[in-house]
């Protein structure tokens, strides 16, 4: 596993593959988090990739800064992949990614789309696992008739104007804030098993920071409805889309995420068995968020490893800690097979 890659410092259009495009649904059930292609780095159509391949793809495709991309990828690899063979399924479990040696984290490496750890309740694009489809993109959350106002409905009211895509066609923090608040209310009301502790809450809202800072067109820094539709629903970079000119850092995403969250803040917590939302007793800080991810959401069995697996686990844990330099290092202590 590498320890450095060069960051990209200019805008760039996306080189679409000359091969006929294949929908991820036609190949395997992939996570919606990662588009299928990026310039100069073709992600395998198997839906399985190494740490290096994912970091390369996110850097070249979205100009994510190396440490930020490495931390996200490292968490995904430790939470849902096989760090021994350096493989992670971007969707569901597959024979291409066997369990860890000795099945120390259960009989399957369950892939990024598995509920818990990496993915969870209150998503922008999927239903909660306890009440619906938490794997596939959900149009009813995006642009179809539903009980709750949907993202594109909200943008049509609160979005900014654009001379090229029309009035109320640019997604902004106001529209995302209302949408995420509605998603929280919908999940809390309909999912008696809702879990929204600090780690999940921040990851859920970080979707908005990534949307605003990474999916925006690098030519003008705005995110239009057609662009977001192409990336999220169709899993394609739209024609004429350019990545941002400067690397997107963790600080960039945190600032954008907080701007959305603080417009309509919610408390971390979880539903009781009777469906009553119980806020967590204390309001944890930034280091508590890191500890929740790296300790509570990673299996403690990872600390009892040797050889190549231990070396890889240590590398990945360090990659996560690199974006939390002021926090004490957290070690995995969560349950296995969760």
CSV table of C-alpha atoms in Angstrom, one decimal:
chain,number,residue,atom,x,y,z
A,1,UNK,CA,0.0,0.0,0.0
A,2,UNK,CA,1.4,3.4,-1.0
A,3,UNK,CA,2.2,6.3,1.4
A,4,UNK,CA,2.1,9.1,-1.1
A,5,UNK,CA,0.5,10.2,-4.4
A,6,UNK,CA,0.7,13.6,-6.1
A,7,UNK,CA,-2.3,15.8,-5.7
A,8,UNK,CA,-3.9,17.3,-8.9
A,9,UNK,CA,-3.8,21.1,-9.1
A,10,UNK,CA,-5.9,21.9,-12.2
A,11,UNK,CA,-9.3,21.3,-13.7
A,12,UNK,CA,-9.7,18.5,-16.1
A,13,UNK,CA,-12.5,17.1,-18.2
A,14,UNK,CA,-13.4,13.4,-17.8
A,15,UNK,CA,-12.2,11.0,-20.5
A,16,UNK,CA,-15.1,8.7,-21.1
A,17,UNK,CA,-14.3,5.1,-21.9
A,18,UNK,CA,-14.4,4.1,-25.6
A,19,UNK,CA,-16.0,0.8,-24.6
A,20,UNK,CA,-19.8,0.7,-24.5
A,21,UNK,CA,-21.0,1.8,-21.1
A,22,UNK,CA,-22.4,-0.9,-18.9
A,23,UNK,CA,-24.8,-0.1,-16.1
A,24,UNK,CA,-23.5,-1.3,-12.7
A,25,UNK,CA,-26.8,-3.1,-12.3
A,26,UNK,CA,-26.0,-5.2,-15.3
A,27,UNK,CA,-22.7,-6.3,-13.8
A,28,UNK,CA,-23.2,-6.5,-10.1
A,29,UNK,CA,-25.0,-4.6,-7.4
A,30,UNK,CA,-22.6,-1.7,-6.8
A,31,UNK,CA,-22.6,1.0,-4.1
A,32,UNK,CA,-23.8,4.4,-5.4
A,33,UNK,CA,-20.9,6.0,-3.7
A,34,UNK,CA,-18.4,5.5,-6.5
A,35,UNK,CA,-19.0,6.3,-10.2
A,36,UNK,CA,-17.7,3.6,-12.5
A,37,UNK,CA,-15.0,5.5,-14.4
A,38,UNK,CA,-12.4,8.2,-13.9
A,39,UNK,CA,-9.8,9.6,-16.2
A,40,UNK,CA,-6.7,7.3,-16.7
A,41,UNK,CA,-8.0,5.0,-14.0
A,42,UNK,CA,-10.5,2.4,-15.1
A,43,UNK,CA,-12.2,0.9,-12.1
A,44,UNK,CA,-12.8,-2.8,-12.7
A,45,UNK,CA,-16.2,-3.8,-13.8
A,46,UNK,CA,-16.2,-6.5,-11.2
A,47,UNK,CA,-17.1,-3.9,-8.5
A,48,UNK,CA,-14.0,-5.0,-6.5
A,49,UNK,CA,-11.0,-2.7,-6.1
A,50,UNK,CA,-7.8,-2.3,-4.1
A,51,UNK,CA,-6.9,0.6,-1.8
A,52,UNK,CA,-4.6,2.0,-4.4
A,53,UNK,CA,-7.3,1.8,-7.2
A,54,UNK,CA,-9.9,3.5,-5.2
A,55,UNK,CA,-7.6,6.3,-4.0
A,56,UNK,CA,-6.3,6.8,-7.6
A,57,UNK,CA,-9.9,6.9,-8.9
A,58,UNK,CA,-11.1,9.4,-6.4
A,59,UNK,CA,-8.1,11.6,-6.8
A,60,UNK,CA,-8.1,11.6,-10.6
A,61,UNK,CA,-11.9,11.6,-11.0
A,62,UNK,CA,-12.9,14.1,-8.3
A,63,UNK,CA,-9.5,15.7,-7.3
A,64,UNK,CA,-9.9,14.5,-3.7
A,65,UNK,CA,-6.8,15.3,-1.7
A,66,UNK,CA,-4.6,12.2,-1.0
A,67,UNK,CA,-5.0,12.1,2.8
A,68,UNK,CA,-8.7,12.6,2.7
A,69,UNK,CA,-9.2,9.9,0.0
A,70,UNK,CA,-6.9,7.6,1.9
A,71,UNK,CA,-8.8,8.0,5.1
A,72,UNK,CA,-12.2,7.2,3.6
A,73,UNK,CA,-10.9,4.3,1.7
A,74,UNK,CA,-9.0,2.9,4.7
A,75,UNK,CA,-12.2,3.1,6.8
A,76,UNK,CA,-14.1,1.3,4.1
A,77,UNK,CA,-11.4,-1.4,3.7
A,78,UNK,CA,-11.2,-2.1,7.5
A,79,UNK,CA,-15.0,-1.9,8.0
A,80,UNK,CA,-16.2,-4.0,5.0
A,81,UNK,CA,-13.3,-5.3,3.0
A,82,UNK,CA,-10.4,-7.7,3.3
A,83,UNK,CA,-7.2,-5.9,4.4
A,84,UNK,CA,-5.2,-9.1,4.1
A,85,UNK,CA,-5.6,-9.3,0.3
A,86,UNK,CA,-6.2,-5.5,-0.1
A,87,UNK,CA,-9.7,-5.9,-1.8
A,88,UNK,CA,-13.0,-4.2,-1.2
A,89,UNK,CA,-16.3,-4.7,-2.8
A,90,UNK,CA,-17.9,-1.4,-3.7
A,91,UNK,CA,-21.3,-3.0,-3.3
A,92,UNK,CA,-22.5,-6.3,-1.7
A,93,UNK,CA,-20.5,-9.4,-0.7
A,94,UNK,CA,-18.9,-11.4,-3.5
A,95,UNK,CA,-16.7,-14.5,-3.7
A,96,UNK,CA,-14.0,-12.1,-5.2
A,97,UNK,CA,-13.5,-10.8,-1.6
A,98,UNK,CA,-13.3,-13.7,0.9
A,99,UNK,CA,-13.5,-13.2,4.6
A,100,UNK,CA,-10.5,-12.3,6.7
A,101,UNK,CA,-8.1,-15.1,7.7
A,102,UNK,CA,-9.8,-17.2,10.4
A,103,UNK,CA,-13.1,-15.4,9.6
A,104,UNK,CA,-12.2,-13.0,12.5
A,105,UNK,CA,-14.9,-10.5,11.3
A,106,UNK,CA,-17.5,-13.1,10.3
A,107,UNK,CA,-18.0,-15.5,7.4
A,108,UNK,CA,-18.3,-12.7,4.8
A,109,UNK,CA,-16.5,-9.5,3.8
A,110,UNK,CA,-19.9,-7.8,3.3
A,111,UNK,CA,-19.0,-4.9,1.0
A,112,UNK,CA,-19.6,-1.2,1.3
A,113,UNK,CA,-23.4,-1.4,0.8
A,114,UNK,CA,-23.9,-3.5,3.9
A,115,UNK,CA,-25.9,-1.7,6.6
A,116,UNK,CA,-23.9,-0.4,9.5
A,117,UNK,CA,-20.3,0.8,9.9
A,118,UNK,CA,-19.8,2.6,6.6
A,119,UNK,CA,-23.4,2.9,5.4
A,120,UNK,CA,-26.4,3.6,7.7
A,121,UNK,CA,-29.7,5.3,8.3
A,122,UNK,CA,-30.8,8.7,6.9
A,123,UNK,CA,-29.0,8.4,3.5
A,124,UNK,CA,-29.6,10.8,0.7
A,125,UNK,CA,-30.1,8.1,-1.9
A,126,UNK,CA,-31.2,4.9,-0.1
A,127,UNK,CA,-33.8,3.8,2.4
A,128,UNK,CA,-32.9,2.6,5.9
A,129,UNK,CA,-32.1,-1.1,5.9
A,130,UNK,CA,-34.9,-1.9,8.5
A,131,UNK,CA,-37.7,-0.5,6.3
A,132,UNK,CA,-36.6,-0.8,2.6
A,133,UNK,CA,-33.9,-1.1,0.0
A,134,UNK,CA,-30.6,0.2,1.4
A,135,UNK,CA,-28.5,-0.9,-1.6
A,136,UNK,CA,-30.0,0.5,-4.7
A,137,UNK,CA,-30.5,4.2,-5.7
A,138,UNK,CA,-34.0,5.2,-4.6
A,139,UNK,CA,-35.8,7.5,-7.1
A,140,UNK,CA,-38.6,8.1,-4.6
A,141,UNK,CA,-36.1,10.0,-2.4
A,142,UNK,CA,-34.9,12.0,-5.4
A,143,UNK,CA,-37.5,13.1,-7.8
A,144,UNK,CA,-40.8,11.2,-7.5
A,145,UNK,CA,-44.1,11.7,-5.6
A,146,UNK,CA,-43.7,10.9,-2.0
A,147,UNK,CA,-45.1,12.0,1.4
A,148,UNK,CA,-42.0,14.0,2.2
A,149,UNK,CA,-40.6,16.8,0.0
A,150,UNK,CA,-37.9,15.4,-2.2
A,151,UNK,CA,-34.5,16.8,-3.1
A,152,UNK,CA,-35.4,18.1,-6.6
A,153,UNK,CA,-38.7,19.5,-5.3
A,154,UNK,CA,-36.8,21.4,-2.7
A,155,UNK,CA,-34.2,22.6,-5.1
A,156,UNK,CA,-37.0,23.9,-7.4
A,157,UNK,CA,-38.1,26.1,-4.5
A,158,UNK,CA,-34.8,27.1,-2.8
A,159,UNK,CA,-32.1,26.5,-5.5
A,160,UNK,CA,-30.1,29.2,-7.1
A,161,UNK,CA,-30.6,30.3,-10.7
A,162,UNK,CA,-28.3,29.5,-13.6
A,163,UNK,CA,-28.1,31.1,-17.1
A,164,UNK,CA,-27.4,27.7,-18.6
A,165,UNK,CA,-29.7,25.3,-16.6
A,166,UNK,CA,-32.5,27.7,-15.7
A,167,UNK,CA,-34.1,29.1,-12.6
A,168,UNK,CA,-33.8,27.2,-9.3
A,169,UNK,CA,-31.6,24.6,-10.9
A,170,UNK,CA,-28.4,25.0,-8.8
A,171,UNK,CA,-28.2,23.0,-5.6
A,172,UNK,CA,-27.1,25.0,-2.5
A,173,UNK,CA,-26.7,24.5,1.2
A,174,UNK,CA,-30.2,25.8,1.9
A,175,UNK,CA,-31.8,23.1,-0.3
A,176,UNK,CA,-29.6,20.3,1.1
A,177,UNK,CA,-30.2,21.4,4.7
A,178,UNK,CA,-33.9,21.1,4.3
A,179,UNK,CA,-33.7,17.8,2.5
A,180,UNK,CA,-31.4,16.3,5.1
A,181,UNK,CA,-33.6,17.5,7.9
A,182,UNK,CA,-36.6,16.0,6.2
A,183,UNK,CA,-34.8,12.7,5.7
A,184,UNK,CA,-34.0,12.7,9.4
A,185,UNK,CA,-37.6,13.2,10.3
A,186,UNK,CA,-38.8,10.6,7.8
A,187,UNK,CA,-36.3,8.0,9.1
A,188,UNK,CA,-37.1,8.7,12.7
A,189,UNK,CA,-40.8,8.5,12.2
A,190,UNK,CA,-40.9,5.3,10.0
A,191,UNK,CA,-37.9,3.3,11.2
A,192,UNK,CA,-38.2,2.2,14.8
A,193,UNK,CA,-34.6,0.8,14.7
A,194,UNK,CA,-33.1,4.1,13.6
A,195,UNK,CA,-29.5,4.6,14.7
A,196,UNK,CA,-28.1,8.1,14.4
A,197,UNK,CA,-25.2,8.3,16.8
A,198,UNK,CA,-22.4,10.8,16.2
A,199,UNK,CA,-20.5,8.7,13.7
A,200,UNK,CA,-23.5,8.0,11.5
A,201,UNK,CA,-24.9,11.5,11.9
A,202,UNK,CA,-21.7,13.1,10.6
A,203,UNK,CA,-21.2,10.6,7.8
A,204,UNK,CA,-24.8,11.1,6.8
A,205,UNK,CA,-24.4,14.9,6.6
A,206,UNK,CA,-21.0,14.6,5.0
A,207,UNK,CA,-22.8,13.3,1.9
A,208,UNK,CA,-23.9,16.9,1.5
A,209,UNK,CA,-20.4,18.3,1.9
A,210,UNK,CA,-19.1,15.9,-0.8
A,211,UNK,CA,-22.0,16.8,-3.1
A,212,UNK,CA,-21.3,20.5,-2.8
A,213,UNK,CA,-17.5,20.4,-2.9
A,214,UNK,CA,-16.7,17.4,-5.1
A,215,UNK,CA,-19.6,16.9,-7.5
A,216,UNK,CA,-19.8,20.6,-8.5
A,217,UNK,CA,-18.5,21.5,-11.9
A,218,UNK,CA,-14.9,22.7,-11.7
A,219,UNK,CA,-15.5,25.4,-14.3
A,220,UNK,CA,-17.7,27.5,-12.1
A,221,UNK,CA,-18.0,25.7,-8.7
A,222,UNK,CA,-21.7,25.2,-9.0
A,223,UNK,CA,-23.7,22.0,-8.9
A,224,UNK,CA,-26.7,21.8,-11.2
A,225,UNK,CA,-29.6,19.4,-11.1
A,226,UNK,CA,-28.6,17.7,-14.4
A,227,UNK,CA,-25.1,17.1,-13.0
A,228,UNK,CA,-26.2,15.6,-9.7
A,229,UNK,CA,-28.8,13.5,-11.5
A,230,UNK,CA,-26.1,12.1,-13.9
A,231,UNK,CA,-23.6,11.3,-11.1
A,232,UNK,CA,-26.0,9.9,-8.5
A,233,UNK,CA,-28.8,8.3,-10.6
A,234,UNK,CA,-27.0,7.4,-13.8
A,235,UNK,CA,-23.5,6.9,-12.2
A,236,UNK,CA,-21.9,8.8,-15.1
A,237,UNK,CA,-19.8,11.9,-15.3
A,238,UNK,CA,-21.9,14.3,-17.4
A,239,UNK,CA,-20.6,15.7,-20.7
A,240,UNK,CA,-18.8,19.0,-20.1
A,241,UNK,CA,-18.1,18.2,-16.4
A,242,UNK,CA,-14.7,19.2,-15.0
A,243,UNK,CA,-13.3,18.2,-11.7
A,244,UNK,CA,-12.4,20.9,-9.3
A,245,UNK,CA,-9.0,22.8,-9.8
A,246,UNK,CA,-7.7,22.3,-6.2
A,247,UNK,CA,-7.6,19.1,-4.2
A,248,UNK,CA,-10.7,18.7,-1.9
A,249,UNK,CA,-9.4,18.3,1.6
A,250,UNK,CA,-11.1,16.9,4.7
A,251,UNK,CA,-11.3,20.5,6.1
A,252,UNK,CA,-13.2,21.6,2.9
A,253,UNK,CA,-15.7,18.8,3.4
A,254,UNK,CA,-16.1,19.5,7.1
A,255,UNK,CA,-16.7,23.2,6.5
A,256,UNK,CA,-19.3,22.5,3.8
A,257,UNK,CA,-20.9,19.8,5.9
A,258,UNK,CA,-21.2,22.0,9.0
A,259,UNK,CA,-22.7,24.8,6.9
A,260,UNK,CA,-25.5,22.5,5.9
A,261,UNK,CA,-25.9,20.9,9.3
A,262,UNK,CA,-26.0,24.0,11.4
A,263,UNK,CA,-28.8,25.5,9.3
A,264,UNK,CA,-31.1,22.8,10.8
A,265,UNK,CA,-29.2,20.9,13.4
A,266,UNK,CA,-30.3,17.6,14.9
A,267,UNK,CA,-29.0,15.8,18.0
A,268,UNK,CA,-27.2,12.4,17.7
A,269,UNK,CA,-29.1,9.6,19.2
A,270,UNK,CA,-31.3,6.6,18.4
A,271,UNK,CA,-34.9,5.4,18.5
A,272,UNK,CA,-36.1,3.4,21.5
A,273,UNK,CA,-38.0,0.1,20.9
A,274,UNK,CA,-41.2,2.1,20.9
A,275,UNK,CA,-40.0,4.5,18.3
A,276,UNK,CA,-39.2,7.5,20.5
A,277,UNK,CA,-36.0,9.3,19.6
A,278,UNK,CA,-33.6,9.4,22.5
A,279,UNK,CA,-30.8,11.9,22.1
A,280,UNK,CA,-27.4,10.9,23.3
A,281,UNK,CA,-26.6,12.0,26.9
A,282,UNK,CA,-23.6,14.1,25.9
A,283,UNK,CA,-22.9,16.1,22.8
A,284,UNK,CA,-19.6,14.7,21.6
A,285,UNK,CA,-16.9,16.7,19.9
A,286,UNK,CA,-14.9,16.1,16.8
A,287,UNK,CA,-12.5,13.6,18.4
A,288,UNK,CA,-15.5,11.7,19.7
A,289,UNK,CA,-16.7,11.4,16.0
A,290,UNK,CA,-13.3,10.0,15.1
A,291,UNK,CA,-13.3,7.6,18.0
A,292,UNK,CA,-16.8,6.4,17.1
A,293,UNK,CA,-15.7,5.6,13.6
A,294,UNK,CA,-12.2,4.1,14.3
A,295,UNK,CA,-13.2,2.3,17.6
A,296,UNK,CA,-16.9,1.5,17.8
A,297,UNK,CA,-17.4,0.8,14.1
A,298,UNK,CA,-14.3,-1.3,13.5
A,299,UNK,CA,-14.0,-4.9,14.9
A,300,UNK,CA,-11.6,-5.2,17.8
A,301,UNK,CA,-10.3,-8.5,16.3
A,302,UNK,CA,-8.2,-6.4,13.9
A,303,UNK,CA,-5.8,-5.7,16.8
A,304,UNK,CA,-5.1,-9.4,17.3
A,305,UNK,CA,-3.5,-9.9,13.9
A,306,UNK,CA,0.0,-10.7,12.8
A,307,UNK,CA,2.2,-10.6,9.7
A,308,UNK,CA,1.0,-9.0,6.5
A,309,UNK,CA,-2.5,-8.4,7.9
A,310,UNK,CA,-1.2,-6.6,10.9
A,311,UNK,CA,1.0,-4.4,8.7
A,312,UNK,CA,-1.9,-3.5,6.5
A,313,UNK,CA,-4.2,-2.9,9.4
A,314,UNK,CA,-1.7,-0.6,11.0
A,315,UNK,CA,-1.2,1.3,7.7
A,316,UNK,CA,-5.0,1.8,7.3
A,317,UNK,CA,-5.6,2.9,10.9
A,318,UNK,CA,-2.8,5.4,10.5
A,319,UNK,CA,-4.4,6.7,7.3
A,320,UNK,CA,-7.6,7.3,9.2
A,321,UNK,CA,-5.9,9.1,12.0
A,322,UNK,CA,-3.9,11.3,9.6
A,323,UNK,CA,-7.0,13.5,9.1
A,324,UNK,CA,-7.6,13.8,12.8
A,325,UNK,CA,-4.1,14.8,13.9
A,326,UNK,CA,-5.2,16.6,17.1
A,327,UNK,CA,-7.1,13.6,18.4
A,328,UNK,CA,-5.7,10.7,20.4
A,329,UNK,CA,-5.3,7.6,18.2
A,330,UNK,CA,-8.3,5.3,18.5
A,331,UNK,CA,-8.0,1.6,18.2
A,332,UNK,CA,-10.8,-0.8,17.0
A,333,UNK,CA,-12.9,-2.2,19.8
A,334,UNK,CA,-16.2,-2.9,18.0
A,335,UNK,CA,-18.0,-6.3,17.7
A,336,UNK,CA,-17.1,-8.7,14.9
A,337,UNK,CA,-19.6,-9.7,12.2
A,338,UNK,CA,-21.7,-6.5,12.7
